[in-house]
């Protein structure tokens, strides 16, 4: 690293990548578990399909929206929007009676929307984190430092992966999702 300023920037970006990947892994593990617990295994395939359709439809639109804007501003906006949307849907999960068998249509809709929103929001946040790094460095500097930023992402995935099971057993899947939102 060239100087203290660059080192501080790389450390901050690595920390952001770490947190983004922790949220991604927590959501990827807790959301299907929560969905299966309340909606059943047979409905999971539909939620996964809905999530894929939402991602395929939204990703090009998000990319077109983000391209002419500053990556850092888009990143902050994506974080805020994801947190608000997930928090609202998370609160609705408590309102819905997910324990009733068969689940009501409104409960199925809320759980499916939560599943798709969680998938899309974490994907956007992780992608936008990389865009911020690319925007802040020249091509030459990026070759030197982006690996260190991505190391933060990889460490986040490992830490979250190793801790998700134990945390979920102790605190429940909803707690992991709440941690992801925060």
PDB file of C-alpha atoms in Angstrom:
ATOM      1  CA  UNK A   1       0.000   0.000   0.000  1.00  0.00           C
ATOM      2  CA  UNK A   2       1.267   3.441  -0.941  1.00  0.00           C
ATOM      3  CA  UNK A   3       0.462   5.391   2.210  1.00  0.00           C
ATOM      4  CA  UNK A   4      -1.673   5.549   5.354  1.00  0.00           C
ATOM      5  CA  UNK A   5      -4.595   7.113   3.498  1.00  0.00           C
ATOM      6  CA  UNK A   6      -4.747   4.258   1.005  1.00  0.00           C
ATOM      7  CA  UNK A   7      -4.319   1.724   3.805  1.00  0.00           C
ATOM      8  CA  UNK A   8      -7.235   3.266   5.723  1.00  0.00           C
ATOM      9  CA  UNK A   9      -9.406   3.246   2.586  1.00  0.00           C
ATOM     10  CA  UNK A  10      -8.574  -0.390   1.827  1.00  0.00           C
ATOM     11  CA  UNK A  11      -9.262  -1.358   5.450  1.00  0.00           C
ATOM     12  CA  UNK A  12     -12.654   0.403   5.340  1.00  0.00           C
ATOM     13  CA  UNK A  13     -13.578  -1.233   2.030  1.00  0.00           C
ATOM     14  CA  UNK A  14     -12.471  -4.641   3.346  1.00  0.00           C
ATOM     15  CA  UNK A  15     -14.643  -4.117   6.432  1.00  0.00           C
ATOM     16  CA  UNK A  16     -17.614  -3.168   4.219  1.00  0.00           C
ATOM     17  CA  UNK A  17     -17.015  -6.297   2.115  1.00  0.00           C
ATOM     18  CA  UNK A  18     -16.774  -8.395   5.288  1.00  0.00           C
ATOM     19  CA  UNK A  19     -20.118  -7.082   6.587  1.00  0.00           C
ATOM     20  CA  UNK A  20     -21.801  -7.417   3.185  1.00  0.00           C
ATOM     21  CA  UNK A  21     -20.803 -11.054   2.932  1.00  0.00           C
ATOM     22  CA  UNK A  22     -21.782 -11.808   6.542  1.00  0.00           C
ATOM     23  CA  UNK A  23     -25.256 -10.439   5.739  1.00  0.00           C
ATOM     24  CA  UNK A  24     -25.339 -12.419   2.506  1.00  0.00           C
ATOM     25  CA  UNK A  25     -24.401 -15.727   4.176  1.00  0.00           C
ATOM     26  CA  UNK A  26     -26.752 -15.195   7.131  1.00  0.00           C
ATOM     27  CA  UNK A  27     -29.627 -14.500   4.759  1.00  0.00           C
ATOM     28  CA  UNK A  28     -28.778 -17.394   2.452  1.00  0.00           C
ATOM     29  CA  UNK A  29     -28.839 -19.794   5.399  1.00  0.00           C
ATOM     30  CA  UNK A  30     -31.603 -18.396   7.589  1.00  0.00           C
ATOM     31  CA  UNK A  31     -34.213 -17.418   5.013  1.00  0.00           C
ATOM     32  CA  UNK A  32     -34.717 -20.889   3.485  1.00  0.00           C
ATOM     33  CA  UNK A  33     -34.745 -22.438   6.966  1.00  0.00           C
ATOM     34  CA  UNK A  34     -37.359 -19.954   8.140  1.00  0.00           C
ATOM     35  CA  UNK A  35     -39.368 -20.460   4.971  1.00  0.00           C
ATOM     36  CA  UNK A  36     -39.352 -24.256   5.316  1.00  0.00           C
ATOM     37  CA  UNK A  37     -40.244 -24.023   8.999  1.00  0.00           C
ATOM     38  CA  UNK A  38     -43.369 -21.955   8.314  1.00  0.00           C
ATOM     39  CA  UNK A  39     -44.364 -22.772   4.738  1.00  0.00           C
ATOM     40  CA  UNK A  40     -43.052 -26.316   4.308  1.00  0.00           C
ATOM     41  CA  UNK A  41     -40.511 -27.852   1.960  1.00  0.00           C
ATOM     42  CA  UNK A  42     -42.881 -28.247  -0.950  1.00  0.00           C
ATOM     43  CA  UNK A  43     -43.448 -24.505  -1.267  1.00  0.00           C
ATOM     44  CA  UNK A  44     -39.732 -23.621  -1.179  1.00  0.00           C
ATOM     45  CA  UNK A  45     -39.240 -24.348  -4.883  1.00  0.00           C
ATOM     46  CA  UNK A  46     -41.888 -21.746  -5.746  1.00  0.00           C
ATOM     47  CA  UNK A  47     -40.215 -19.136  -3.550  1.00  0.00           C
ATOM     48  CA  UNK A  48     -36.846 -19.906  -5.133  1.00  0.00           C
ATOM     49  CA  UNK A  49     -38.355 -19.582  -8.606  1.00  0.00           C
ATOM     50  CA  UNK A  50     -40.011 -16.267  -7.683  1.00  0.00           C
ATOM     51  CA  UNK A  51     -36.711 -15.040  -6.298  1.00  0.00           C
ATOM     52  CA  UNK A  52     -34.881 -15.959  -9.514  1.00  0.00           C
ATOM     53  CA  UNK A  53     -37.489 -14.180 -11.646  1.00  0.00           C
ATOM     54  CA  UNK A  54     -37.223 -11.062  -9.463  1.00  0.00           C
ATOM     55  CA  UNK A  55     -33.419 -11.081  -9.691  1.00  0.00           C
ATOM     56  CA  UNK A  56     -33.397 -11.597 -13.466  1.00  0.00           C
ATOM     57  CA  UNK A  57     -35.934  -8.798 -13.903  1.00  0.00           C
ATOM     58  CA  UNK A  58     -34.391  -6.343 -11.438  1.00  0.00           C
ATOM     59  CA  UNK A  59     -30.641  -6.795 -12.012  1.00  0.00           C
ATOM     60  CA  UNK A  60     -30.487  -5.150 -15.471  1.00  0.00           C
ATOM     61  CA  UNK A  61     -32.733  -2.320 -14.297  1.00  0.00           C
ATOM     62  CA  UNK A  62     -30.605  -1.765 -11.210  1.00  0.00           C
ATOM     63  CA  UNK A  63     -27.462  -1.817 -13.336  1.00  0.00           C
ATOM     64  CA  UNK A  64     -28.915   0.792 -15.717  1.00  0.00           C
ATOM     65  CA  UNK A  65     -29.950   2.911 -12.729  1.00  0.00           C
ATOM     66  CA  UNK A  66     -26.568   2.620 -10.977  1.00  0.00           C
ATOM     67  CA  UNK A  67     -24.275   3.103 -13.976  1.00  0.00           C
ATOM     68  CA  UNK A  68     -24.480   6.912 -14.309  1.00  0.00           C
ATOM     69  CA  UNK A  69     -24.375   7.502 -10.540  1.00  0.00           C
ATOM     70  CA  UNK A  70     -21.605   7.490  -7.957  1.00  0.00           C
ATOM     71  CA  UNK A  71     -21.152   3.938  -6.684  1.00  0.00           C
ATOM     72  CA  UNK A  72     -20.800   5.013  -3.052  1.00  0.00           C
ATOM     73  CA  UNK A  73     -24.117   6.881  -3.132  1.00  0.00           C
ATOM     74  CA  UNK A  74     -25.869   3.963  -4.791  1.00  0.00           C
ATOM     75  CA  UNK A  75     -24.299   1.634  -2.196  1.00  0.00           C
ATOM     76  CA  UNK A  76     -25.634   3.704   0.720  1.00  0.00           C
ATOM     77  CA  UNK A  77     -29.056   3.942  -0.914  1.00  0.00           C
ATOM     78  CA  UNK A  78     -29.091   0.190  -1.559  1.00  0.00           C
ATOM     79  CA  UNK A  79     -28.215  -0.490   2.077  1.00  0.00           C
ATOM     80  CA  UNK A  80     -30.978   1.795   3.326  1.00  0.00           C
ATOM     81  CA  UNK A  81     -33.617   0.466   0.937  1.00  0.00           C
ATOM     82  CA  UNK A  82     -32.703  -3.137   1.714  1.00  0.00           C
ATOM     83  CA  UNK A  83     -32.833  -2.520   5.460  1.00  0.00           C
ATOM     84  CA  UNK A  84     -36.213  -0.780   5.282  1.00  0.00           C
ATOM     85  CA  UNK A  85     -37.783  -3.365   2.967  1.00  0.00           C
ATOM     86  CA  UNK A  86     -36.443  -6.330   4.931  1.00  0.00           C
ATOM     87  CA  UNK A  87     -37.407  -4.767   8.270  1.00  0.00           C
ATOM     88  CA  UNK A  88     -40.963  -4.127   7.061  1.00  0.00           C
ATOM     89  CA  UNK A  89     -41.331  -7.661   5.739  1.00  0.00           C
ATOM     90  CA  UNK A  90     -39.647  -9.086   8.858  1.00  0.00           C
ATOM     91  CA  UNK A  91     -42.243  -7.288  10.989  1.00  0.00           C
ATOM     92  CA  UNK A  92     -45.022  -8.683   8.782  1.00  0.00           C
ATOM     93  CA  UNK A  93     -43.675 -12.191   9.400  1.00  0.00           C
ATOM     94  CA  UNK A  94     -44.645 -11.742  13.044  1.00  0.00           C
ATOM     95  CA  UNK A  95     -48.124 -10.555  12.106  1.00  0.00           C
ATOM     96  CA  UNK A  96     -48.738 -13.508   9.784  1.00  0.00           C
ATOM     97  CA  UNK A  97     -49.800 -16.745  11.321  1.00  0.00           C
ATOM     98  CA  UNK A  98     -47.079 -18.935   9.853  1.00  0.00           C
ATOM     99  CA  UNK A  99     -47.936 -21.852  12.116  1.00  0.00           C
ATOM    100  CA  UNK A 100     -51.398 -22.452  10.691  1.00  0.00           C
ATOM    101  CA  UNK A 101     -51.626 -25.457   8.409  1.00  0.00           C
ATOM    102  CA  UNK A 102     -52.193 -24.920   5.615  1.00  0.00           C
ATOM    103  CA  UNK A 103     -50.769 -21.377   5.687  1.00  0.00           C
ATOM    104  CA  UNK A 104     -53.126 -18.630   4.564  1.00  0.00           C
ATOM    105  CA  UNK A 105     -52.637 -17.002   1.164  1.00  0.00           C
ATOM    106  CA  UNK A 106     -51.467 -13.746   2.761  1.00  0.00           C
ATOM    107  CA  UNK A 107     -48.893 -15.614   4.853  1.00  0.00           C
ATOM    108  CA  UNK A 108     -47.596 -17.357   1.735  1.00  0.00           C
ATOM    109  CA  UNK A 109     -47.317 -14.022  -0.078  1.00  0.00           C
ATOM    110  CA  UNK A 110     -45.421 -12.334   2.771  1.00  0.00           C
ATOM    111  CA  UNK A 111     -42.966 -15.216   3.174  1.00  0.00           C
ATOM    112  CA  UNK A 112     -42.408 -15.425  -0.597  1.00  0.00           C
ATOM    113  CA  UNK A 113     -41.866 -11.667  -0.864  1.00  0.00           C
ATOM    114  CA  UNK A 114     -39.458 -11.777   2.058  1.00  0.00           C
ATOM    115  CA  UNK A 115     -37.526 -14.616   0.409  1.00  0.00           C
ATOM    116  CA  UNK A 116     -37.248 -12.738  -2.906  1.00  0.00           C
ATOM    117  CA  UNK A 117     -36.442  -9.406  -1.244  1.00  0.00           C
ATOM    118  CA  UNK A 118     -33.716 -10.957   0.887  1.00  0.00           C
ATOM    119  CA  UNK A 119     -32.126 -12.600  -2.153  1.00  0.00           C
ATOM    120  CA  UNK A 120     -32.243  -9.454  -4.265  1.00  0.00           C
ATOM    121  CA  UNK A 121     -31.118  -7.026  -1.576  1.00  0.00           C
ATOM    122  CA  UNK A 122     -28.095  -9.024  -0.478  1.00  0.00           C
ATOM    123  CA  UNK A 123     -27.060  -9.598  -4.083  1.00  0.00           C
ATOM    124  CA  UNK A 124     -27.286  -5.866  -4.852  1.00  0.00           C
ATOM    125  CA  UNK A 125     -25.345  -4.911  -1.721  1.00  0.00           C
ATOM    126  CA  UNK A 126     -22.526  -7.377  -2.441  1.00  0.00           C
ATOM    127  CA  UNK A 127     -22.325  -6.303  -6.111  1.00  0.00           C
ATOM    128  CA  UNK A 128     -22.393  -2.615  -5.254  1.00  0.00           C
ATOM    129  CA  UNK A 129     -19.627  -3.098  -2.701  1.00  0.00           C
ATOM    130  CA  UNK A 130     -17.366  -4.234  -5.546  1.00  0.00           C
ATOM    131  CA  UNK A 131     -18.451  -1.286  -7.681  1.00  0.00           C
ATOM    132  CA  UNK A 132     -17.402   1.140  -4.936  1.00  0.00           C
ATOM    133  CA  UNK A 133     -13.923  -0.404  -4.874  1.00  0.00           C
ATOM    134  CA  UNK A 134     -13.636  -0.203  -8.651  1.00  0.00           C
ATOM    135  CA  UNK A 135     -14.690   3.445  -8.666  1.00  0.00           C
ATOM    136  CA  UNK A 136     -12.206   4.555  -6.027  1.00  0.00           C
ATOM    137  CA  UNK A 137      -9.047   3.160  -7.613  1.00  0.00           C
ATOM    138  CA  UNK A 138      -7.340   3.469 -10.969  1.00  0.00           C
ATOM    139  CA  UNK A 139      -6.853   0.243 -12.919  1.00  0.00           C
ATOM    140  CA  UNK A 140      -3.205   0.087 -11.818  1.00  0.00           C
ATOM    141  CA  UNK A 141      -4.003   0.693  -8.155  1.00  0.00           C
ATOM    142  CA  UNK A 142      -6.936  -1.715  -8.272  1.00  0.00           C
ATOM    143  CA  UNK A 143      -4.622  -4.567  -9.272  1.00  0.00           C
ATOM    144  CA  UNK A 144      -2.687  -3.939  -6.069  1.00  0.00           C
ATOM    145  CA  UNK A 145      -5.516  -3.446  -3.587  1.00  0.00           C
ATOM    146  CA  UNK A 146      -8.736  -5.122  -4.714  1.00  0.00           C
ATOM    147  CA  UNK A 147      -7.399  -8.504  -3.588  1.00  0.00           C
ATOM    148  CA  UNK A 148      -7.134  -7.144  -0.048  1.00  0.00           C
ATOM    149  CA  UNK A 149     -10.687  -5.826  -0.219  1.00  0.00           C
ATOM    150  CA  UNK A 150     -11.912  -9.196  -1.480  1.00  0.00           C
ATOM    151  CA  UNK A 151     -10.046 -10.861   1.378  1.00  0.00           C
ATOM    152  CA  UNK A 152     -12.453  -9.037   3.704  1.00  0.00           C
ATOM    153  CA  UNK A 153     -15.346 -10.500   1.736  1.00  0.00           C
ATOM    154  CA  UNK A 154     -13.923 -14.022   1.923  1.00  0.00           C
ATOM    155  CA  UNK A 155     -13.239 -13.777   5.658  1.00  0.00           C
ATOM    156  CA  UNK A 156     -16.816 -12.540   6.146  1.00  0.00           C
ATOM    157  CA  UNK A 157     -18.162 -15.580   4.315  1.00  0.00           C
ATOM    158  CA  UNK A 158     -16.049 -17.960   6.393  1.00  0.00           C
ATOM    159  CA  UNK A 159     -16.914 -16.323   9.727  1.00  0.00           C
ATOM    160  CA  UNK A 160     -20.630 -16.189   8.907  1.00  0.00           C
ATOM    161  CA  UNK A 161     -20.640 -19.726   7.562  1.00  0.00           C
ATOM    162  CA  UNK A 162     -18.974 -21.093  10.674  1.00  0.00           C
ATOM    163  CA  UNK A 163     -21.186 -19.156  13.065  1.00  0.00           C
ATOM    164  CA  UNK A 164     -24.598 -19.274  11.313  1.00  0.00           C
ATOM    165  CA  UNK A 165     -25.533 -22.777  12.460  1.00  0.00           C
ATOM    166  CA  UNK A 166     -24.671 -22.252  16.108  1.00  0.00           C
ATOM    167  CA  UNK A 167     -26.258 -18.811  16.238  1.00  0.00           C
ATOM    168  CA  UNK A 168     -29.401 -20.095  14.553  1.00  0.00           C
ATOM    169  CA  UNK A 169     -29.691 -22.975  17.032  1.00  0.00           C
ATOM    170  CA  UNK A 170     -29.247 -20.670  20.024  1.00  0.00           C
ATOM    171  CA  UNK A 171     -31.141 -17.602  18.828  1.00  0.00           C
ATOM    172  CA  UNK A 172     -33.329 -18.856  15.973  1.00  0.00           C
ATOM    173  CA  UNK A 173     -33.373 -18.116  12.255  1.00  0.00           C
ATOM    174  CA  UNK A 174     -35.298 -14.890  12.800  1.00  0.00           C
ATOM    175  CA  UNK A 175     -32.387 -13.547  14.868  1.00  0.00           C
ATOM    176  CA  UNK A 176     -29.968 -14.120  11.996  1.00  0.00           C
ATOM    177  CA  UNK A 177     -32.295 -12.268   9.679  1.00  0.00           C
ATOM    178  CA  UNK A 178     -32.549  -9.416  12.163  1.00  0.00           C
ATOM    179  CA  UNK A 179     -28.746  -9.324  12.342  1.00  0.00           C
ATOM    180  CA  UNK A 180     -28.661  -9.203   8.562  1.00  0.00           C
ATOM    181  CA  UNK A 181     -31.067  -6.245   8.509  1.00  0.00           C
ATOM    182  CA  UNK A 182     -29.056  -4.316  11.086  1.00  0.00           C
TER     183      UNK A 182
END
